[in-house]
Amino acid sequence: MKYYIVIFGCQMNISDAERIAGVLESANYKKSQNINEADLVVIVACSVRQSAIDRVYGVAEKLNQNQKNILTGCLLESDKKKFGKIFDYILDIKNIKKLPKILTTNCYHILDDRLKCDNSSYLNITPEYKNKLLANVPIMTGCNNFCSYCVVPYTRGKEISRPAKKIVTEIKKLVNNGYKEIWLLGQNVNSYKDCSAESGQIVNFPKLLKMVDSIPGEFKLNFTSSHPKDFSDELIQVMSECKNLSMDLNLPVQSGDDEILKKMNRPYTISQYKNLVKKIRKALPNIRLSTDVIVGFPGETKKQFNNTVKLFKEIKYGVAFINKYSPRQGTAASKMKDNVPWQEKKRREKILIDIANAKNKK
Ligand code: SAM
Ligand code: SF4
Ligand code: F3S
């Protein structure tokens, strides 16, 4: 039997797909190079914007009737209900260990929602890495922050940190096998906290970073995403002492305006954010900063957007990921009026992209 995985969304979904592949390979499924030749198609969905969900329908329409199809990934309950009519099975990513069992049962829907979520173990599944030099290593999943626009706390649930010991063992193996680039992944890596250590000591993100950096061998170390509110002085200090750390750092600001940040439930001000950037740049003078921004958040005026423009000119990001606001069902922002027209969102997006690109041409 051959399988094919379609991945939408961020690095976390790429990493989840590697774990799905690991489960399928150990059940003797073989990877198909082509979706049409696969007996089983697994779609790993992203719900961060409506456009990402619309693309799932696009793929589903092209599947043929003889192909078994499974939908997993970041999904809202409301979308799961809609997709239930199209897919053979909708599986919580935390239950992917149970995939072989589901596949041997012909009555998929009988098992549906009766599977208890297996929170602790899915990150410890041995992955089938896609790349031979770069490896994504999830250190935590979920998010407790509830930014008002974001689905992640609903689709991935509460933060769960993976035991530091397991992370270090996985990375040691990767480095011994010649991997040159390691990415520590999570929706909010710097709130990582492992309380499971036998010593009773809590391993926070700076401590984990230090442990990983001390692994013998030559490799580049990256992490994403980090939240400005959890970027501690201890973390900056550890980063400045690391020997393998990449000088690329993503520090999502989301907006350059204090009022909008408040409405987004991002608990920092622009002055605090700038102060943080100053401390990071002082400790790590070669750091290259990137950021994420949402344009056209409900009620964002031209004046408020101009504060983001001002911030961009001041910080001079190397790379910027600009997202046009997309209302997501169930989030706090979905109850606010989405009153910035699409054309205006596109205009604001272009302005910020042009500033980032102009900086890169210099
Ligand atoms: N945890 C990261 C942080 O705190 O910034 C971000 C993770 S989120 C899954 C990735 C990016 O998607 C966010 O940085 C944000 O810019 C964007 N995003 C999230 N919800 C969005 C929405 N409703 N509309 C547009 N962009 C959105
Ligand atoms: Fe979403 Fe990131 Fe906010 Fe969590 S911290 S709710 S993942 S934007
Ligand atoms: Fe999308 Fe989930 Fe990532 S919603 S951006 S795939 S964490």
Coordinates of C-alpha atoms and ligand atoms in Angstrom, one line a residue:
M1 CA 0.0 0.0 0.0
K2 CA 1.3 3.5 -0.9
Y3 CA 0.7 6.7 1.0
Y4 CA 1.0 10.4 0.1
I5 CA 0.9 13.3 2.6
V6 CA -0.4 16.8 1.6
I7 CA 0.9 19.4 4.0
F8 CA -0.5 22.9 4.6
G9 CA 0.7 25.4 7.1
C10 CA 3.8 26.0 9.1
Q11 CA 7.0 24.0 10.1
M12 CA 5.0 22.3 12.9
N13 CA 2.8 20.6 10.3
I14 CA 5.8 19.6 8.3
S15 CA 7.2 18.0 11.5
D16 CA 3.8 16.3 12.3
A17 CA 3.8 14.9 8.7
E18 CA 7.2 13.4 9.4
R19 CA 5.7 11.6 12.4
I20 CA 2.7 10.5 10.4
A21 CA 5.1 9.1 7.8
G22 CA 7.0 7.3 10.6
V23 CA 3.8 5.6 11.8
L24 CA 2.8 4.6 8.3
E25 CA 6.3 3.3 7.3
S26 CA 6.3 1.1 10.5
A27 CA 3.0 -0.3 9.4
N28 CA 4.6 -1.2 6.0
Y29 CA 3.1 1.6 3.9
K30 CA 5.5 2.9 1.3
K31 CA 5.7 6.5 0.2
S32 CA 4.3 7.4 -3.2
Q33 CA 6.0 10.1 -5.3
N34 CA 2.7 11.0 -6.8
I35 CA -0.7 11.7 -5.2
N36 CA -2.6 9.9 -8.0
E37 CA -0.7 6.6 -7.4
A38 CA -1.4 6.6 -3.6
D39 CA -3.8 4.2 -2.0
L40 CA -4.0 6.4 1.1
V41 CA -3.9 10.3 1.1
V42 CA -3.4 12.1 4.4
I43 CA -4.0 15.8 4.4
V44 CA -2.4 17.8 7.2
A45 CA -4.5 21.0 7.4
C46 CA -3.8 24.5 8.6
S47 CA -6.7 26.8 9.9
V48 CA -4.7 29.9 10.5
R49 CA -6.5 31.7 7.6
Q50 CA -9.6 30.8 5.7
S51 CA -7.6 30.5 2.4
A52 CA -5.6 27.6 3.9
I53 CA -8.9 25.7 4.7
D54 CA -10.3 26.4 1.2
R55 CA -7.2 24.7 -0.3
V56 CA -8.1 21.5 1.6
Y57 CA -11.4 21.4 -0.4
G58 CA -9.4 21.9 -3.6
V59 CA -7.3 18.8 -2.9
A60 CA -10.2 16.8 -1.6
E61 CA -12.1 17.4 -4.9
K62 CA -9.3 15.8 -7.0
L63 CA -9.1 12.6 -5.0
N64 CA -10.5 9.5 -6.7
Q65 CA -13.0 7.2 -5.1
N66 CA -10.6 4.3 -4.6
Q67 CA -8.3 6.3 -2.5
K68 CA -8.7 6.2 1.3
N69 CA -8.4 9.7 2.6
I70 CA -7.7 11.0 6.1
L71 CA -7.8 14.5 7.3
T72 CA -5.7 15.7 10.3
G73 CA -3.7 18.7 11.4
C74 CA -4.9 22.0 12.9
L75 CA -8.7 21.9 12.6
L76 CA -11.6 23.8 14.2
E77 CA -14.5 21.7 15.4
S78 CA -16.8 23.5 13.0
D79 CA -14.6 22.6 10.0
K80 CA -14.3 19.0 11.2
K81 CA -18.1 18.7 11.0
K82 CA -18.1 20.1 7.4
F83 CA -15.2 17.9 6.3
G84 CA -16.8 14.8 7.9
K85 CA -18.9 14.4 4.7
I86 CA -15.9 14.4 2.4
F87 CA -13.2 12.4 4.2
D88 CA -13.1 8.8 5.3
Y89 CA -11.7 9.7 8.6
I90 CA -10.9 12.9 10.5
L91 CA -8.1 12.2 13.0
D92 CA -6.8 14.3 15.8
I93 CA -3.1 14.7 15.3
K94 CA -2.5 13.5 18.9
N95 CA -4.0 10.2 17.9
I96 CA -1.9 9.5 14.9
K97 CA -0.3 6.4 16.6
K98 CA -3.7 4.8 16.1
L99 CA -3.7 5.4 12.3
P100 CA -2.7 1.7 11.4
K101 CA -5.5 0.4 13.6
I102 CA -8.0 2.7 11.9
L103 CA -6.8 1.7 8.5
T104 CA -7.3 -2.0 9.1
T105 CA -10.9 -1.3 10.2
N106 CA -13.3 -0.8 7.4
C107 CA -15.9 1.1 9.4
Y108 CA -13.9 4.3 10.0
H109 CA -16.8 6.3 11.3
I110 CA -17.6 3.8 14.1
L111 CA -14.3 4.7 15.7
D112 CA -14.9 8.4 15.2
D113 CA -14.6 10.6 18.3
R114 CA -14.5 7.5 20.5
L115 CA -10.7 7.5 20.5
K116 CA -9.4 9.1 23.6
C117 CA -6.7 11.8 22.9
D118 CA -3.2 10.5 23.7
N119 CA -1.7 13.9 24.5
S120 CA 1.7 12.9 25.9
S121 CA 3.1 10.6 23.3
Y122 CA 2.6 11.8 19.8
L123 CA 5.7 14.0 19.8
N124 CA 7.8 11.0 20.8
I125 CA 6.9 9.0 17.7
T126 CA 10.0 8.3 15.6
P127 CA 9.7 10.5 12.5
E128 CA 10.6 9.7 8.9
Y129 CA 12.6 12.9 8.3
K130 CA 12.0 14.5 4.9
N131 CA 15.4 16.1 4.7
K132 CA 18.8 14.6 5.2
L133 CA 20.6 17.7 6.6
L134 CA 17.9 19.8 8.2
A135 CA 15.7 18.4 11.0
N136 CA 12.6 19.9 12.7
V137 CA 12.4 18.9 16.3
P138 CA 9.1 19.8 18.1
I139 CA 9.8 20.7 21.7
M140 CA 6.2 21.7 22.6
T141 CA 2.8 22.0 21.1
G142 CA -0.3 24.0 21.8
C143 CA -0.6 27.6 23.0
N144 CA -2.1 29.2 26.1
N145 CA -1.9 32.8 24.8
F146 CA -5.2 33.3 23.1
C147 CA -4.2 36.2 20.9
S148 CA -7.7 37.4 19.9
Y149 CA -7.3 36.6 16.1
C150 CA -5.7 33.2 16.4
V151 CA -7.1 29.6 16.1
V152 CA -4.1 27.8 17.4
P153 CA -5.2 27.5 21.1
Y154 CA -8.5 26.0 19.8
T155 CA -6.9 23.7 17.2
R156 CA -3.9 22.5 19.1
G157 CA -5.1 22.9 22.6
K158 CA -3.1 23.8 25.7
E159 CA 0.7 24.0 25.8
I160 CA 2.4 20.6 26.3
S161 CA 6.2 20.5 26.6
R162 CA 8.1 17.4 25.6
P163 CA 10.6 16.0 28.2
A164 CA 14.0 17.6 27.7
K165 CA 15.7 14.2 27.9
K166 CA 13.7 12.9 24.8
I167 CA 14.5 16.1 22.9
V168 CA 18.2 15.8 23.6
T169 CA 18.3 12.1 22.7
E170 CA 16.6 12.8 19.4
I171 CA 19.0 15.6 18.5
K172 CA 22.1 13.6 19.5
K173 CA 21.1 10.9 17.1
L174 CA 20.4 13.4 14.4
V175 CA 23.8 15.1 14.8
N176 CA 25.6 11.7 14.9
N177 CA 23.8 10.9 11.6
G178 CA 25.2 14.0 10.0
Y179 CA 22.4 16.5 10.3
K180 CA 23.7 20.1 10.0
E181 CA 20.7 22.2 11.0
I182 CA 18.3 21.7 13.9
W183 CA 15.1 23.6 14.3
L184 CA 13.5 23.6 17.8
L185 CA 9.8 24.0 17.1
G186 CA 6.7 25.1 19.0
Q187 CA 3.9 27.7 18.8
N188 CA 5.6 29.5 21.7
V189 CA 9.0 27.9 22.3
N190 CA 10.1 30.3 24.9
S191 CA 7.3 29.3 27.3
Y192 CA 8.7 25.7 27.2
K193 CA 8.7 24.1 30.6
D194 CA 9.6 20.5 31.4
C195 CA 8.7 19.6 35.0
S196 CA 9.2 15.8 34.5
A197 CA 13.0 15.7 35.2
E198 CA 13.9 13.0 37.8
S199 CA 16.0 15.6 39.7
G200 CA 12.8 17.6 40.3
Q201 CA 14.4 20.6 38.5
I202 CA 12.4 22.5 36.0
V203 CA 13.9 22.8 32.6
N204 CA 12.9 26.0 31.0
F205 CA 13.6 27.1 27.4
P206 CA 17.0 28.8 28.2
K207 CA 18.2 25.6 30.0
L208 CA 17.0 23.4 27.1
L209 CA 18.8 25.6 24.6
K210 CA 22.0 25.3 26.6
M211 CA 21.6 21.5 26.8
V212 CA 21.1 21.2 23.0
D213 CA 23.9 23.6 22.2
S214 CA 26.3 21.5 24.3
I215 CA 25.6 18.4 22.2
P216 CA 29.0 17.5 20.6
G217 CA 29.2 18.0 16.8
E218 CA 28.9 20.7 14.2
F219 CA 25.4 21.9 13.6
K220 CA 23.4 25.1 13.3
L221 CA 20.7 25.7 15.9
N222 CA 17.5 27.6 15.3
F223 CA 14.2 28.0 17.1
T224 CA 10.7 29.3 16.2
S225 CA 8.2 30.8 17.2
S226 CA 9.0 32.9 20.2
H227 CA 6.7 35.4 21.9
P228 CA 8.1 38.8 22.9
K229 CA 6.4 38.5 26.4
D230 CA 8.4 35.3 27.2
F231 CA 11.8 36.5 25.9
S232 CA 13.6 36.7 29.2
D233 CA 17.0 38.2 30.1
E234 CA 18.1 34.6 31.0
L235 CA 17.3 33.6 27.4
I236 CA 19.3 36.5 25.9
Q237 CA 22.3 35.6 28.1
V238 CA 22.2 31.9 27.1
M239 CA 21.8 32.8 23.4
S240 CA 24.9 35.0 23.6
E241 CA 26.9 32.0 25.1
C242 CA 25.7 29.4 22.5
K243 CA 28.3 28.2 20.0
N244 CA 25.9 26.8 17.5
L245 CA 23.1 29.3 17.4
S246 CA 21.9 30.7 14.1
M247 CA 21.9 34.5 13.9
D248 CA 18.3 34.5 12.4
L249 CA 15.7 35.2 14.9
N250 CA 11.9 35.5 14.4
L251 CA 10.3 38.0 16.9
P252 CA 6.7 38.4 15.9
V253 CA 5.4 41.9 16.7
Q254 CA 2.0 41.6 14.9
S255 CA 1.3 45.3 15.0
G256 CA 3.3 48.6 15.6
D257 CA 0.4 50.2 17.5
D258 CA -0.3 49.8 21.2
E259 CA -4.1 50.0 20.9
I260 CA -4.2 47.3 18.3
L261 CA -1.8 45.1 20.3
K262 CA -4.2 45.5 23.2
K263 CA -7.1 44.4 21.0
M264 CA -5.0 41.5 19.8
N265 CA -4.4 40.4 23.4
R266 CA -0.6 40.8 22.9
P267 CA 0.6 41.8 26.4
Y268 CA 3.4 44.2 25.5
T269 CA 3.7 47.7 24.2
I270 CA 5.8 48.9 21.3
S271 CA 8.2 50.6 23.7
Q272 CA 8.7 47.3 25.6
Y273 CA 9.2 45.5 22.2
K274 CA 11.8 48.1 21.1
N275 CA 13.6 47.8 24.4
L276 CA 13.7 44.0 23.9
V277 CA 15.1 44.4 20.4
K278 CA 17.8 46.8 21.8
K279 CA 18.8 44.2 24.5
I280 CA 19.0 41.4 22.0
R281 CA 21.0 43.4 19.5
K282 CA 23.4 44.5 22.3
A283 CA 24.0 40.9 23.4
L284 CA 24.0 39.5 19.8
P285 CA 25.3 42.3 17.5
N286 CA 25.1 40.0 14.4
I287 CA 21.5 39.0 14.9
R288 CA 19.2 39.2 11.8
L289 CA 15.6 39.8 12.9
S290 CA 12.4 38.8 11.1
T291 CA 8.9 39.4 12.2
D292 CA 5.2 38.5 11.6
V293 CA 2.6 41.2 11.2
I294 CA -1.2 41.2 10.6
V295 CA -2.5 44.1 8.5
G296 CA -6.2 45.2 8.5
F297 CA -7.0 43.9 12.0
P298 CA -10.6 44.9 12.9
G299 CA -10.7 48.7 13.4
E300 CA -7.1 49.3 12.4
T301 CA -7.0 52.9 11.2
K302 CA -4.6 54.4 8.7
K303 CA -2.9 56.2 11.6
Q304 CA -2.5 52.9 13.6
F305 CA -1.1 51.2 10.5
N306 CA 1.3 54.0 10.0
N307 CA 2.7 53.2 13.5
T308 CA 3.6 49.7 12.1
V309 CA 5.3 51.4 9.1
K310 CA 7.2 53.6 11.5
L311 CA 8.3 50.5 13.5
F312 CA 9.4 48.7 10.3
K313 CA 11.6 51.7 9.3
E314 CA 13.1 51.8 12.8
I315 CA 13.8 48.1 13.4
K316 CA 14.9 47.3 9.8
Y317 CA 13.8 43.7 9.8
G318 CA 15.7 41.3 7.4
V319 CA 12.6 39.4 6.6
A320 CA 8.9 40.1 7.3
F321 CA 5.9 37.8 7.0
I322 CA 2.9 40.0 6.4
N323 CA -0.6 38.5 6.8
K324 CA -3.9 40.0 5.8
Y325 CA -6.3 39.6 8.7
S326 CA -8.7 36.7 8.2
P327 CA -11.6 36.3 10.7
R328 CA -11.5 32.9 12.4
Q329 CA -14.6 31.4 13.9
G330 CA -14.7 31.1 17.7
T331 CA -11.9 33.6 18.2
A332 CA -12.4 36.8 20.2
A333 CA -11.6 39.0 17.1
S334 CA -14.3 37.2 15.0
K335 CA -16.8 39.1 17.1
M336 CA -15.2 42.5 16.1
K337 CA -16.3 44.0 12.8
D338 CA -13.9 43.1 10.0
N339 CA -14.1 46.6 8.6
V340 CA -10.8 47.1 6.7
P341 CA -11.7 46.3 3.0
W342 CA -9.7 43.6 1.3
Q343 CA -8.1 46.1 -1.2
E344 CA -6.9 48.2 1.7
K345 CA -5.4 45.1 3.4
K346 CA -3.6 44.4 0.2
R347 CA -2.3 48.0 0.0
R348 CA -1.0 47.9 3.6
E349 CA 0.6 44.5 3.0
K350 CA 2.4 45.9 -0.1
I351 CA 3.7 48.9 1.8
L352 CA 5.3 46.7 4.5
I353 CA 6.7 44.2 1.9
D354 CA 8.3 47.1 0.0
I355 CA 10.0 48.5 3.1
A356 CA 11.4 45.0 4.0
N357 CA 12.6 44.4 0.4
A358 CA 14.1 47.9 0.1
K359 CA 16.1 47.2 3.2
N360 CA 17.3 43.9 1.8
K361 CA 18.5 45.6 -1.5
K362 CA 20.9 47.9 0.4
Ligands
SAM1 N1 3.1 31.9 17.9 C1 3.5 32.9 16.9 C2 3.3 34.3 17.5 O1 3.1 34.5 18.7 O2 3.4 35.2 16.8 C3 2.7 32.8 15.6 C4 2.1 31.5 15.2 S1 0.7 31.8 14.1 C5 0.3 30.2 13.9 C6 1.6 32.3 12.6 C7 1.2 33.7 12.1 O3 -0.1 33.6 11.5 C8 1.1 34.7 13.1 O4 2.3 35.3 13.5 C9 0.1 35.7 12.6 O5 0.8 36.8 11.9 C10 -0.6 34.9 11.5 N2 -2.0 34.8 11.8 C11 -2.6 34.2 12.9 N3 -3.9 34.3 12.9 C12 -4.2 35.1 11.8 C13 -5.5 35.6 11.3 N4 -6.6 35.3 11.8 N5 -5.4 36.3 10.1 C14 -4.2 36.6 9.5 N6 -3.0 36.1 10.0 C15 -3.0 35.4 11.1
SF4_2 FE1 -1.5 32.2 18.0 FE2 1.1 32.6 18.5 FE3 -0.8 34.0 19.7 FE4 -0.4 31.5 20.3 S1 1.0 33.2 20.6 S2 -2.4 32.5 20.1 S3 0.1 30.6 18.3 S4 -0.4 34.0 17.5
F3S3 FE1 -1.4 26.6 10.7 FE2 -1.5 25.1 12.8 FE3 0.8 26.1 12.0 S1 -3.0 26.6 12.3 S2 0.2 28.0 11.0 S3 -0.4 24.7 10.9 S4 0.2 25.7 14.1

